[in-house]
Amino acid sequence: MNHTHRRYGHQMLKNNVHLDLEDRLAKFMKTEEAIIYSYGFATIASAIPAYSKRGDIVFVDRAACFAIQKGLQASRSDLKLFKHNDMADLERLLKEQEIEDQKNPRKARVTRRFIVVEGLYMNTGTICPLPELVKLKYKYKARIFLEESLSFGVLGEHGRGVTEHYGISIDDIDLISANMENSLASIGGFCCGRSFVIDHQRLSGQGYCFSASLPPLLAAAAIEALNIMEENPDYQMHVFRLGIFAVLKEKCRQIHKALQGISGLKVVGESLSPAFHLQLEESTGSREQDVKLLQEIVDHCMNRSIALTQARYLEKEEKCLPPPSIRVVVTVEQTEEELERAASTIKEVAQAVLL
Amino acid sequence: MRPGPGGCCCRRAPRANGCVANGEVRNGYVRSGAAASQIHHVTQNGGLYKRPFNEAFEETPMLVAVLTYVGYGVLTLFGYLRDFLRHWRIEKCHHATEREEQKDFVSLYQDFENFYTRNLYMRIRDNWNRPICSVPGARVDIMERESHDYNWSFRYTGNIIKDVINMGSYNYLGFARNTGSCQEAAAKVLEEYGVGVCSTRQEIGNLDKHEELEKLVARFLGVEAAMAYGMGFATNSMNIPALVGKGCLILSDELNHASLVLGARLSGATIRIFKHNNMQSLEKLLKDAIVYGQPRTRRPWKKILILVEGIYSMEGSIVRLPEVIALKKKYKAYLYLDEAHSIGALGPTGRGVVEYFGLDPEDVDVMMGTFTKSFGAAGGYIGGKKELIDYLRTHSHSAVYATSLSPPVVEQIITSMKCIMGQDGTNLGRECVQQLAENTQYFRRRLKEMGFIIYGNEDSPVVPLMLYMPAKIGAFGREMLKRNIGVVVVGFPATPIIESRARFCLSAAHTKEILDTALKEIDEVGDLLQLKYSRRRLVPLLDRPFDETTYEETED
């Protein structure tokens, strides 16, 4: 990567490092095409308004992240929020829309419908029920946009995300968007899917057309990371040697289990999510107080060499503000001893602070 | 007393903006008919301008305008014909289509939306997205590609066109390099910190490097504090909503960049557009805003924010900052200055458009800029008073939700900024700034002498050369590449439909020899394609008679 830095410097217009990265991502995700953005936030925030315009209808989960919310706001489409991961609620909304359509068939013929969900939700650490969503997609003729920032490189046997995890054909999803700032530890984001869908963004994705492209250093870093993912190197885990994704899954499970049963804190998130939340079991009543308490826990943990952070939100801007929480993130490099130590430290600190 | 060609010496005192009742001087410009070769538009505005402000936008010749419309008409007709043939499968359909299983879904694109892309853009698509494979300095290597199906798909021949003169990169000070102190410093930081940050500024992604950068940026700009962001586009679209909201008024220039427009829309404030760089239009909007207040309730606006850019990269014009600041002070509005292209490129020491006009940086409330152009890196910044920056640290969308700058990129910015400031012990920064100014003057003068229509201010390193006709867009790009010069051509929708142009970006890395070679080739191509439209009738900037400004209110 230092070699790339020496070859290309930092500033970029368009370069074959980019073409290479787009190619590699498309091949990795087994889609026709991929497009690179220079900033993770801008990826989904530019992709949604490129397709969904004023008058179109978007069904979006309540726990969608801020970038999706901004993308939807920029698109000026009608939003219909459904309860988090509640397929019955989504179906109810879709049915209502169908009845509306029958009243006005001419308008319905030109109104596009989209369902925007995340693979692993950043705000709750839960996984979306993709098989049911695909069924609903074909029943009610809505396209699915899947945001995989957290699940890319995490779920699935080879790290291809939630579609691989469930064994769904990737062609059933119209657009997959992910940022390279989590699993790939670079900067930027990408969208992948069929050429029919992705090519449109090259002329109408605002964050793509009106912005400088990714510095080649960062693109090369992403390519290297992809190389490692494809290689799927073995890690020692207990007495087994497992691939990198299997090991990550194991470690997630371990830390989840270890953090259960802390009095005063509950774990929010599924056991296969590497980024989950620790929320107060009982809120004190005021958000400020909650935030203060959690900050105390974080500070004490920091003193004991465990780096944690509170999940930050813009309280006035979020559509559905999640409760205050500590964000816990696991990485595959951490050993089992380190994870045990972290879990026990958090337990001790929490007991000391919350009692 | 007749005004001479060099100045405005009228008996009557000029009104605001130099408008004089006798009509001969408008907006401080001398309308001169005969002495075409010696027109220097000097704005005298009660001494607001400490230097001559020479900006010109020559009018489109009538014949050229007519032929351009005819050209587009022909293309449209052929477009319909080809669509018809493709629909009835007489012609092979190359573009991607919807899946079979989803054919009964509502179609993703409207037919007309892609009409332009399919039938006009596709024909000359080879002029854009050219892949380069070296550092984009004064010269660049371009990967050669060919198409056997009229640009629907490209194949790389494997050849590389070497040492193409690069007139398209925003490399104003020549920092797009892969050798030198910047590169070494960045490589060291890469070893130490790695590439990714994997967190937001407010959570666990705030590095000491970021704080160092922000202090340096504040010193560079001459403001109290500054904050840096990961992407220039996102700096605008994520901070304007943090600064203004419902009940505020945004006065935005006609030709503002998409990021400013998006930021203004996302904020929820009322947006009113004033004519490009037209201070009378702006003043009228300000007056009406103060007098009439909010549309239905007539309450005063909570905040009035004026959005302008330092250099407008499509026109090559420079904002009339002294007048904007005078207006802002008079009507108590706030000023947001986007210096994406002007930082590093204007001013005797590269401090941007504020220094260029000799003004006080404290007069500009929000100074925004990007590191992509003059510093050879990526990202954006906002500078201003300490309270403002402290507020942005807690309320900016980017600080809470978006990843922070990558450490090697930060190091590149720090090193290049120190170089421009002269803090690295060399004179390199100052030389680069001077070289860029000289290159700009020389290049523009030569092009004007050759007879091309060039838009914009004489000191702007962005030089738009008018092409007008759609066929010439493609022809110019291809001919220049054949002669080993890489240029950027721009057409609709980035510009008005008949005003397509080629845009040259000058750089301090360009030596006089490179510029002379480029000018020789441009001359040749200009003769070949008959691009020398200029009649030397340099008409004053605002030829449109001052009219009642009608503004459009957009309430989102």
Short mmCIF file of N, CA, C and O in Angstrom, two decimals, chain B residues 175 181 415-429:
data_model
loop_
_atom_site.label_atom_id
_atom_site.label_comp_id
_atom_site.label_asym_id
_atom_site.label_seq_id
_atom_site.Cartn_x
_atom_site.Cartn_y
_atom_site.Cartn_z
N PHE B 175 0.44 20.22 -5.73
CA PHE B 175 0.74 19.29 -4.66
C PHE B 175 0.36 17.85 -4.98
O PHE B 175 0.53 16.98 -4.15
N SER B 181 8.47 15.99 0.27
CA SER B 181 8.30 15.94 1.72
C SER B 181 6.90 15.51 2.12
O SER B 181 6.71 14.81 3.12
N THR B 415 1.28 18.88 5.90
CA THR B 415 2.56 19.20 5.26
C THR B 415 2.38 20.21 4.14
O THR B 415 3.16 21.17 4.04
N SER B 416 1.36 20.03 3.32
CA SER B 416 1.21 20.97 2.20
C SER B 416 0.84 22.35 2.70
O SER B 416 1.30 23.37 2.19
N MET B 417 0.02 22.40 3.77
CA MET B 417 -0.36 23.71 4.30
C MET B 417 0.84 24.42 4.88
O MET B 417 1.04 25.62 4.71
N LYS B 418 1.67 23.66 5.60
CA LYS B 418 2.88 24.28 6.16
C LYS B 418 3.78 24.78 5.05
O LYS B 418 4.41 25.83 5.17
N CYS B 419 3.81 24.03 3.96
CA CYS B 419 4.64 24.45 2.83
C CYS B 419 4.14 25.76 2.26
O CYS B 419 4.92 26.68 1.99
N ILE B 420 2.81 25.86 2.09
CA ILE B 420 2.25 27.10 1.53
C ILE B 420 2.51 28.27 2.48
O ILE B 420 2.81 29.39 2.05
N MET B 421 2.41 28.00 3.78
CA MET B 421 2.63 29.08 4.74
C MET B 421 4.09 29.44 4.86
O MET B 421 4.43 30.44 5.48
N GLY B 422 4.96 28.61 4.30
CA GLY B 422 6.38 28.91 4.38
C GLY B 422 7.01 28.39 5.65
O GLY B 422 8.16 28.69 5.96
N GLN B 423 6.24 27.54 6.40
CA GLN B 423 6.76 27.09 7.69
C GLN B 423 7.71 25.93 7.58
O GLN B 423 8.27 25.48 8.56
N ASP B 424 7.86 25.39 6.38
CA ASP B 424 8.78 24.27 6.26
C ASP B 424 10.18 24.76 5.94
O ASP B 424 11.07 23.98 5.64
N GLY B 425 10.36 26.06 5.99
CA GLY B 425 11.70 26.59 5.80
C GLY B 425 12.08 26.87 4.37
O GLY B 425 13.17 27.33 4.08
N THR B 426 11.18 26.57 3.43
CA THR B 426 11.53 26.85 2.03
C THR B 426 10.62 27.95 1.51
O THR B 426 9.66 28.35 2.15
N ASN B 427 10.93 28.35 0.31
CA ASN B 427 10.13 29.38 -0.34
C ASN B 427 9.14 28.77 -1.31
O ASN B 427 8.51 29.46 -2.10
N LEU B 428 9.07 27.46 -1.24
CA LEU B 428 8.32 26.72 -2.26
C LEU B 428 6.87 27.18 -2.35
O LEU B 428 6.34 27.39 -3.44
N GLY B 429 6.24 27.37 -1.19
CA GLY B 429 4.83 27.75 -1.18
C GLY B 429 4.59 29.05 -1.92
O GLY B 429 3.75 29.16 -2.81
#
